Tab-separated table of C-alpha atoms in Angstrom:
chain	number	residue	atom	x	y	z
A	1	UNK	CA	82.589	98.896	44.255
A	2	UNK	CA	84.631	100.903	46.746
A	3	UNK	CA	81.920	100.456	49.368
A	4	UNK	CA	81.894	96.673	48.807
A	5	UNK	CA	85.690	96.534	49.016
A	6	UNK	CA	85.669	98.592	52.216
A	7	UNK	CA	83.066	96.263	53.767
A	8	UNK	CA	85.144	93.218	52.818
A	9	UNK	CA	88.273	94.713	54.399
A	10	UNK	CA	86.304	95.514	57.560
A	11	UNK	CA	85.005	91.932	57.762
A	12	UNK	CA	88.507	90.525	57.247
A	13	UNK	CA	89.937	92.801	59.960
A	14	UNK	CA	87.194	91.716	62.386
A	15	UNK	CA	87.787	88.043	61.596
A	16	UNK	CA	91.539	88.506	62.047
A	17	UNK	CA	90.924	90.221	65.394
A	18	UNK	CA	88.672	87.361	66.552
A	19	UNK	CA	91.216	84.743	65.479
A	20	UNK	CA	94.047	86.663	67.159
A	21	UNK	CA	92.088	86.984	70.399
A	22	UNK	CA	91.150	83.307	70.287
A	23	UNK	CA	94.785	82.399	69.675
A	24	UNK	CA	95.892	84.516	72.634
A	25	UNK	CA	93.314	82.857	74.909
A	26	UNK	CA	94.458	79.392	73.764
A	27	UNK	CA	98.132	80.277	74.252
A	28	UNK	CA	97.366	81.757	77.669
A	29	UNK	CA	95.527	78.551	78.608
A	30	UNK	CA	98.574	76.447	77.701
A	31	UNK	CA	100.773	78.617	79.929
A	32	UNK	CA	98.198	78.575	82.721
A	33	UNK	CA	97.994	74.771	82.603
A	34	UNK	CA	101.761	74.639	83.030
A	35	UNK	CA	101.353	76.982	86.037
A	36	UNK	CA	103.853	79.459	84.588
A	37	UNK	CA	103.866	82.886	86.243
A	38	UNK	CA	100.591	84.573	87.056
A	39	UNK	CA	101.535	85.521	90.605
A	40	UNK	CA	100.022	89.008	90.453
A	41	UNK	CA	96.910	87.704	88.688
A	42	UNK	CA	96.266	85.054	91.326
A	43	UNK	CA	96.548	87.601	94.123
A	44	UNK	CA	93.910	89.820	92.512
A	45	UNK	CA	91.655	86.976	91.350
A	46	UNK	CA	91.680	84.981	94.585
A	47	UNK	CA	91.081	88.130	96.662
A	48	UNK	CA	88.165	89.365	94.544
A	49	UNK	CA	86.578	85.908	94.325
A	50	UNK	CA	86.916	85.362	98.085
A	51	UNK	CA	84.955	88.548	98.724
A	52	UNK	CA	82.259	88.099	96.089
A	53	UNK	CA	81.752	84.338	96.390
A	54	UNK	CA	82.695	83.553	100.009
A	55	UNK	CA	82.140	86.937	101.689
A	56	UNK	CA	85.714	87.130	103.018
A	57	UNK	CA	87.745	90.326	103.248
A	58	UNK	CA	90.633	90.292	100.755
A	59	UNK	CA	92.867	91.533	103.600
A	60	UNK	CA	91.953	88.642	105.927
A	61	UNK	CA	94.364	85.946	107.070
A	62	UNK	CA	92.213	83.266	105.416
A	63	UNK	CA	92.532	84.907	101.993
A	64	UNK	CA	96.275	85.459	102.503
A	65	UNK	CA	96.611	81.743	103.227
A	66	UNK	CA	94.739	80.879	100.006
A	67	UNK	CA	97.044	83.164	98.038
A	68	UNK	CA	100.176	81.651	99.571
A	69	UNK	CA	98.951	78.142	98.775
A	70	UNK	CA	98.654	79.153	95.112
A	71	UNK	CA	101.589	81.575	94.770
A	72	UNK	CA	104.968	80.354	95.979
A	73	UNK	CA	106.750	83.662	95.434
A	74	UNK	CA	106.690	86.795	93.323
A	75	UNK	CA	109.462	87.824	90.983
A	76	UNK	CA	111.295	90.744	92.591
A	77	UNK	CA	114.666	92.459	92.653
A	78	UNK	CA	115.641	90.553	95.784
A	79	UNK	CA	114.078	87.907	98.076
A	80	UNK	CA	110.683	89.455	98.631
A	81	UNK	CA	107.736	89.483	100.969
A	82	UNK	CA	105.086	86.817	101.465
A	83	UNK	CA	102.441	87.159	98.703
A	84	UNK	CA	99.183	88.706	99.903
A	85	UNK	CA	96.646	91.310	98.780
A	86	UNK	CA	98.160	94.818	99.018
A	87	UNK	CA	96.021	96.800	96.558
A	88	UNK	CA	93.252	99.257	97.463
A	89	UNK	CA	90.033	97.257	97.458
A	90	UNK	CA	88.610	99.187	94.493
A	91	UNK	CA	91.394	97.681	92.339
A	92	UNK	CA	89.127	94.628	92.113
A	93	UNK	CA	87.195	96.594	89.476
A	94	UNK	CA	89.806	95.288	87.012
A	95	UNK	CA	89.640	91.634	88.026
A	96	UNK	CA	85.846	91.627	88.530
A	97	UNK	CA	84.927	90.400	84.998
A	98	UNK	CA	87.362	87.485	85.366
A	99	UNK	CA	86.012	86.445	88.760
A	100	UNK	CA	82.851	85.142	87.099
A	101	UNK	CA	84.886	82.646	85.064
A	102	UNK	CA	84.565	79.563	87.292
A	103	UNK	CA	87.545	77.672	85.877
A	104	UNK	CA	90.776	79.241	87.240
A	105	UNK	CA	92.798	78.142	84.216
A	106	UNK	CA	90.459	79.820	81.740
A	107	UNK	CA	90.166	82.896	83.946
A	108	UNK	CA	93.954	83.182	83.884
A	109	UNK	CA	94.006	82.599	80.116
A	110	UNK	CA	91.410	85.327	79.524
A	111	UNK	CA	93.398	87.716	81.738
A	112	UNK	CA	96.586	87.024	79.767
A	113	UNK	CA	94.780	87.537	76.447
A	114	UNK	CA	93.266	90.830	77.627
A	115	UNK	CA	96.652	92.030	78.849
A	116	UNK	CA	98.363	91.056	75.582
A	117	UNK	CA	95.854	93.198	73.686
A	118	UNK	CA	96.365	96.048	76.163
A	119	UNK	CA	100.149	95.892	75.731
A	120	UNK	CA	99.794	96.244	71.947
A	121	UNK	CA	97.196	99.023	72.189
A	122	UNK	CA	99.288	100.905	74.754
A	123	UNK	CA	102.364	100.720	72.549
A	124	UNK	CA	100.394	102.146	69.599
A	125	UNK	CA	98.828	104.852	71.788
A	126	UNK	CA	102.202	105.966	73.148
A	127	UNK	CA	103.572	106.116	69.596
A	128	UNK	CA	100.692	108.397	68.650
A	129	UNK	CA	101.223	110.543	71.740
A	130	UNK	CA	104.827	111.320	70.848
A	131	UNK	CA	103.788	111.992	67.218
A	132	UNK	CA	106.300	109.518	65.866
A	133	UNK	CA	106.071	108.070	62.346
A	134	UNK	CA	109.189	105.973	61.770
A	135	UNK	CA	109.817	103.730	58.780
A	136	UNK	CA	107.842	100.501	59.064
A	137	UNK	CA	110.911	98.307	59.462
A	138	UNK	CA	112.334	100.546	62.179
A	139	UNK	CA	109.044	100.481	64.048
A	140	UNK	CA	108.775	96.699	63.630
A	141	UNK	CA	112.254	96.204	65.130
A	142	UNK	CA	111.500	98.581	67.997
A	143	UNK	CA	108.182	96.850	68.750
A	144	UNK	CA	109.919	93.453	68.820
A	145	UNK	CA	112.624	94.723	71.194
A	146	UNK	CA	110.027	96.338	73.470
A	147	UNK	CA	107.523	93.460	73.460
A	148	UNK	CA	110.258	90.887	74.136
A	149	UNK	CA	112.001	93.063	76.717
A	150	UNK	CA	112.373	91.790	80.263
A	151	UNK	CA	109.909	94.349	81.668
A	152	UNK	CA	107.197	93.436	79.122
A	153	UNK	CA	107.628	89.680	79.481
A	154	UNK	CA	107.644	89.771	83.290
A	155	UNK	CA	104.655	92.142	83.457
A	156	UNK	CA	102.638	89.903	81.152
A	157	UNK	CA	103.653	86.553	82.665
A	158	UNK	CA	103.062	87.797	86.199
A	159	UNK	CA	99.707	89.323	85.197
A	160	UNK	CA	100.591	92.653	86.781
A	161	UNK	CA	98.122	95.501	87.246
A	162	UNK	CA	100.822	97.781	85.828
A	163	UNK	CA	99.681	96.819	82.302
A	164	UNK	CA	96.251	98.270	83.027
A	165	UNK	CA	97.818	101.346	84.629
A	166	UNK	CA	100.028	101.990	81.577
A	167	UNK	CA	96.963	101.800	79.319
A	168	UNK	CA	95.100	104.241	81.578
A	169	UNK	CA	98.020	106.692	81.437
A	170	UNK	CA	97.855	106.538	77.630
A	171	UNK	CA	94.086	107.149	77.783
A	172	UNK	CA	94.653	110.100	80.135
A	173	UNK	CA	97.067	111.810	77.735
A	174	UNK	CA	94.895	111.144	74.678
A	175	UNK	CA	91.821	112.524	76.475
A	176	UNK	CA	93.817	115.567	77.557
A	177	UNK	CA	95.001	116.163	73.992
A	178	UNK	CA	91.415	115.844	72.745
A	179	UNK	CA	90.232	118.362	75.391
A	180	UNK	CA	88.021	115.731	76.999
A	181	UNK	CA	88.991	116.801	80.482
A	182	UNK	CA	86.278	114.853	82.291
A	183	UNK	CA	87.506	111.596	80.752
A	184	UNK	CA	91.109	112.580	81.529
A	185	UNK	CA	90.205	113.018	85.205
A	186	UNK	CA	88.468	109.623	85.306
A	187	UNK	CA	91.436	107.852	83.696
A	188	UNK	CA	93.871	109.566	86.064
A	189	UNK	CA	91.819	108.419	89.052
A	190	UNK	CA	91.705	104.844	87.772
A	191	UNK	CA	95.515	104.723	87.628
A	192	UNK	CA	95.333	104.736	91.432
A	193	UNK	CA	94.546	101.027	91.378
A	194	UNK	CA	98.336	100.781	91.782
A	195	UNK	CA	99.104	103.991	93.708
A	196	UNK	CA	102.696	103.178	94.716
A	197	UNK	CA	103.726	103.116	91.042
A	198	UNK	CA	102.037	106.361	89.955
A	199	UNK	CA	101.732	108.594	93.002
A	200	UNK	CA	104.380	111.091	91.822
A	201	UNK	CA	102.951	111.172	88.299
A	202	UNK	CA	99.400	111.734	89.600
A	203	UNK	CA	100.528	114.477	91.989
A	204	UNK	CA	102.350	116.305	89.190
A	205	UNK	CA	99.413	115.925	86.780
A	206	UNK	CA	96.997	117.409	89.334
A	207	UNK	CA	99.268	120.392	90.094
A	208	UNK	CA	99.759	121.036	86.369
A	209	UNK	CA	96.004	120.804	85.715
A	210	UNK	CA	95.314	123.251	88.552
A	211	UNK	CA	97.742	125.881	87.250
A	212	UNK	CA	96.512	125.337	83.689
A	213	UNK	CA	92.965	126.017	84.955
A	214	UNK	CA	91.706	122.637	83.814
A	215	UNK	CA	89.355	122.286	86.757
A	216	UNK	CA	87.370	119.489	85.126
A	217	UNK	CA	90.384	117.159	85.373
A	218	UNK	CA	90.684	117.767	89.115
A	219	UNK	CA	86.936	117.601	89.835
A	220	UNK	CA	86.485	114.343	87.927
A	221	UNK	CA	89.654	112.856	89.438
A	222	UNK	CA	88.507	113.377	93.019
A	223	UNK	CA	84.878	112.505	92.233
A	224	UNK	CA	85.907	109.220	90.639
A	225	UNK	CA	88.318	108.404	93.450
A	226	UNK	CA	85.607	109.195	96.025
A	227	UNK	CA	83.069	106.956	94.276
A	228	UNK	CA	85.619	104.145	93.982
A	229	UNK	CA	86.461	104.455	97.682
A	230	UNK	CA	82.760	104.531	98.597
A	231	UNK	CA	82.123	101.409	96.526
A	232	UNK	CA	85.061	99.819	98.334
A	233	UNK	CA	83.487	100.658	101.705
A	234	UNK	CA	80.278	98.976	100.625
A	235	UNK	CA	82.268	95.910	99.612
A	236	UNK	CA	84.678	95.840	102.576
A	237	UNK	CA	83.628	98.297	105.324
A	238	UNK	CA	87.040	98.428	107.026
A	239	UNK	CA	89.193	98.472	103.879
A	240	UNK	CA	90.597	101.957	104.535
A	241	UNK	CA	91.950	100.910	107.927
A	242	UNK	CA	93.393	97.714	106.464
A	243	UNK	CA	94.996	99.565	103.578
A	244	UNK	CA	96.476	102.235	105.858
A	245	UNK	CA	98.005	99.421	107.891
A	246	UNK	CA	99.603	98.061	104.719
A	247	UNK	CA	100.990	101.493	103.844
A	248	UNK	CA	102.316	101.946	107.374
A	249	UNK	CA	104.395	98.777	106.897
A	250	UNK	CA	105.259	99.754	103.330
A	251	UNK	CA	108.733	98.248	102.968
A	252	UNK	CA	107.685	94.854	104.321
A	253	UNK	CA	104.568	94.709	102.124
A	254	UNK	CA	106.057	95.963	98.853
A	255	UNK	CA	109.566	94.512	98.910
A	256	UNK	CA	112.880	96.334	98.640
A	257	UNK	CA	113.133	97.629	95.111
A	258	UNK	CA	115.062	100.859	95.596
A	259	UNK	CA	118.551	101.968	94.512
A	260	UNK	CA	119.332	102.614	98.178
A	261	UNK	CA	118.634	98.969	98.999
A	262	UNK	CA	120.867	97.880	96.112
A	263	UNK	CA	123.686	100.201	97.237
A	264	UNK	CA	123.354	98.913	100.800
A	265	UNK	CA	123.608	95.298	99.582
A	266	UNK	CA	126.692	96.034	97.494
A	267	UNK	CA	128.461	98.469	99.840
A	268	UNK	CA	127.133	97.949	103.408
A	269	UNK	CA	129.317	100.693	104.838
A	270	UNK	CA	128.322	103.499	102.476
A	271	UNK	CA	125.284	102.214	100.601
A	272	UNK	CA	122.591	103.744	102.801
A	273	UNK	CA	124.129	107.202	102.573
A	274	UNK	CA	124.488	106.892	98.788
A	275	UNK	CA	120.802	105.988	98.574
A	276	UNK	CA	119.794	109.113	100.508
A	277	UNK	CA	122.081	111.287	98.385
A	278	UNK	CA	120.550	109.922	95.180
A	279	UNK	CA	116.986	110.381	96.472
A	280	UNK	CA	117.682	113.960	97.621
A	281	UNK	CA	119.315	114.882	94.305
A	282	UNK	CA	116.438	113.435	92.267
A	283	UNK	CA	113.813	115.190	94.397
A	284	UNK	CA	115.537	118.559	93.883
A	285	UNK	CA	115.840	118.021	90.108
A	286	UNK	CA	112.238	116.868	89.856
A	287	UNK	CA	110.885	119.839	91.833
A	288	UNK	CA	112.857	122.255	89.643
A	289	UNK	CA	111.537	120.645	86.459
A	290	UNK	CA	107.987	120.657	87.821
A	291	UNK	CA	108.317	124.345	88.646
A	292	UNK	CA	109.588	125.175	85.153
A	293	UNK	CA	106.855	123.245	83.352
A	294	UNK	CA	103.715	124.055	85.319
A	295	UNK	CA	102.593	127.016	83.220
A	296	UNK	CA	103.584	125.607	79.842
A	297	UNK	CA	101.775	123.615	77.173
A	298	UNK	CA	101.165	119.876	76.862
A	299	UNK	CA	104.417	119.287	74.955
A	300	UNK	CA	106.463	120.410	77.977
A	301	UNK	CA	104.016	118.583	80.262
A	302	UNK	CA	104.565	115.311	78.366
A	303	UNK	CA	108.333	115.566	78.737
A	304	UNK	CA	108.169	116.364	82.471
A	305	UNK	CA	105.600	113.616	83.053
A	306	UNK	CA	107.967	111.196	81.298
A	307	UNK	CA	110.807	112.385	83.545
A	308	UNK	CA	108.576	111.856	86.598
A	309	UNK	CA	107.788	108.280	85.527
A	310	UNK	CA	111.515	107.657	84.968
A	311	UNK	CA	112.471	109.030	88.384
A	312	UNK	CA	109.741	107.117	90.247
A	313	UNK	CA	111.613	103.768	90.573
A	314	UNK	CA	114.691	105.625	91.846
A	315	UNK	CA	113.155	108.193	94.177
A	316	UNK	CA	113.006	105.831	97.181
A	317	UNK	CA	109.546	104.273	96.730
A	318	UNK	CA	110.026	100.475	96.524
A	319	UNK	CA	109.069	99.187	93.087
A	320	UNK	CA	108.786	95.812	91.395
A	321	UNK	CA	110.391	94.732	88.099
A	322	UNK	CA	107.135	94.838	86.159
A	323	UNK	CA	106.599	98.489	87.154
A	324	UNK	CA	109.288	99.357	84.593
A	325	UNK	CA	106.658	98.775	81.896
A	326	UNK	CA	105.493	102.339	82.745
A	327	UNK	CA	108.793	103.595	81.322
A	328	UNK	CA	107.672	102.715	77.785
A	329	UNK	CA	106.260	106.232	77.309
A	330	UNK	CA	109.533	108.067	78.113
A	331	UNK	CA	111.404	105.468	76.057
A	332	UNK	CA	109.328	106.163	72.936
A	333	UNK	CA	109.558	109.923	73.538
A	334	UNK	CA	113.371	109.730	73.521
A	335	UNK	CA	113.402	107.532	70.407
A	336	UNK	CA	111.000	109.896	68.626
A	337	UNK	CA	113.124	112.954	69.459
A	338	UNK	CA	116.294	111.242	68.241
A	339	UNK	CA	114.761	110.538	64.847
A	340	UNK	CA	113.020	113.924	64.628
A	341	UNK	CA	116.259	115.850	65.106
A	342	UNK	CA	118.862	113.565	63.511
A	343	UNK	CA	116.770	111.773	60.858
A	344	UNK	CA	118.745	108.771	59.564
A	345	UNK	CA	121.434	108.695	62.246
A	346	UNK	CA	118.795	109.254	64.943
A	347	UNK	CA	117.012	105.993	64.261
A	348	UNK	CA	120.285	104.061	64.474
A	349	UNK	CA	121.147	105.706	67.792
A	350	UNK	CA	117.707	104.715	69.065
A	351	UNK	CA	117.929	101.129	67.826
A	352	UNK	CA	121.434	100.637	69.250
A	353	UNK	CA	120.390	102.109	72.603
A	354	UNK	CA	117.270	99.952	72.741
A	355	UNK	CA	119.293	96.869	71.806
A	356	UNK	CA	121.800	97.681	74.547
A	357	UNK	CA	119.034	97.902	77.160
A	358	UNK	CA	117.526	94.648	75.881
A	359	UNK	CA	120.814	92.728	76.141
A	360	UNK	CA	121.835	94.355	79.433
A	361	UNK	CA	118.588	93.467	81.218
A	362	UNK	CA	118.335	89.913	79.914
A	363	UNK	CA	122.004	89.163	80.666
A	364	UNK	CA	121.525	90.333	84.274
A	365	UNK	CA	118.340	88.309	84.597
A	366	UNK	CA	119.777	85.112	83.111
A	367	UNK	CA	122.916	85.523	85.211
A	368	UNK	CA	120.838	85.851	88.392
A	369	UNK	CA	118.759	82.773	87.500
A	370	UNK	CA	121.659	80.520	86.544
A	371	UNK	CA	123.967	81.703	89.285
A	372	UNK	CA	121.335	82.343	91.947
A	373	UNK	CA	122.999	85.649	92.795
A	374	UNK	CA	120.545	88.176	94.329
A	375	UNK	CA	123.058	91.024	93.929
A	376	UNK	CA	123.052	90.491	90.159
A	377	UNK	CA	119.264	90.727	90.035
A	378	UNK	CA	119.396	93.993	91.992
A	379	UNK	CA	121.314	95.417	89.041
A	380	UNK	CA	118.052	95.265	87.035
A	381	UNK	CA	116.924	98.397	88.884
A	382	UNK	CA	119.366	100.499	86.857
A	383	UNK	CA	119.679	99.839	83.077
A	384	UNK	CA	116.484	101.356	81.661
A	385	UNK	CA	116.067	104.315	84.079
A	386	UNK	CA	119.759	105.205	83.752
A	387	UNK	CA	119.773	105.348	79.941
A	388	UNK	CA	116.374	107.061	79.888
A	389	UNK	CA	117.612	109.697	82.324
A	390	UNK	CA	120.527	110.460	80.003
A	391	UNK	CA	118.261	110.373	76.941
A	392	UNK	CA	115.535	112.616	78.378
A	393	UNK	CA	117.962	115.386	79.305
A	394	UNK	CA	119.735	114.948	75.983
A	395	UNK	CA	116.522	115.645	74.044
A	396	UNK	CA	115.050	118.080	76.577
A	397	UNK	CA	115.325	121.237	74.449
A	398	UNK	CA	113.862	119.575	71.384
A	399	UNK	CA	111.052	117.935	73.347
A	400	UNK	CA	109.792	120.958	75.285
A	401	UNK	CA	109.947	123.702	72.673
A	402	UNK	CA	107.271	124.130	69.973
A	403	UNK	CA	108.077	122.299	66.770
A	404	UNK	CA	108.112	125.553	64.858
A	405	UNK	CA	109.522	128.605	66.619
A	406	UNK	CA	108.483	132.116	65.565
A	407	UNK	CA	112.053	133.019	64.531
A	408	UNK	CA	112.135	129.928	62.283
A	409	UNK	CA	108.885	130.997	60.631
A	410	UNK	CA	110.231	134.529	60.051
A	411	UNK	CA	113.423	133.198	58.525
A	412	UNK	CA	111.454	130.873	56.276
A	413	UNK	CA	109.244	133.757	55.089
A	414	UNK	CA	112.326	135.875	54.276
A	415	UNK	CA	113.617	133.113	52.018
A	416	UNK	CA	110.435	133.112	49.907
């Protein structure tokens, strides 16, 4: 009887999953037909299809022209650059399955459905990583606020690669926790499909793995990256030169999404200096925290990795609005620590803070759209990283120490 009931539940779950996926594809098709968003998707899809179907380099002027005919502009903090392919050529490994869908609308719809599933899976994986088990209604409210947040909506509508990168970061941590170091190295290498968003995180992870004597992570990272680069050379022989040219002109190819740029727009006389001061201060803090954590366990590593992800949009590397989806991990870590230490009051602090971020970001966005004020949109660089920075250092001691200290165990034994 139990076996029959279990089989029935399994069948119902599978049917629900199929219906949900079908519904997501249909909904994505309706959005695609209305030509809403999808700028990042079209860049990747057009570039990959041009190479595989027409034999053109994704970095060529002809492909850039095709992209610009399809994509008017990309959502950014400020008036941005002309849309063109700026990823390493091996990033097409993600868009490859969708290239074989001949109808662009259905290819876009399938991409949106896949990314919607990834967003949900990533959110669940991050919750597991921080070992958080809130009440169901608290978790439901938090999921709604996160999934409807500006960063999630923009990432999904634009079809950004950052959604795949966030999922790969979750897979890296889960593999590391399960001592599957080879898989961890592969996942870490695959995050380099969007290197400008994760370069600091990857560098820190490799240094930590080296000092923790987890050689398999490093070997499999570089082996995977080498094989991806080699496959890219077979696909586009001169891709390394083209990509180095893109990196050389970094600010013009990746927009101006830095606090320094925002300061300079608001205070032309002092803004540039303030930007350098902020970058220098963050680099010093980050190096100190890296140094303190390198020989400690994964709990300390998780906190410092979260701090690294939080600092990345502010450190001086231009970022895009959707890149803030990577801050979901530090966000959940802070929320989990609040509830772990303060129980009932902790969840209310977390919910109020999350609600504040939600309202702050959307009010800035709607104000910039209705008023057409670029300076207002630049303010979107600050809300989430600022509150996360405060939150991470607030919970630092609780997050990095073992859950049960030896002195606590001795005191508990004396009370028996």
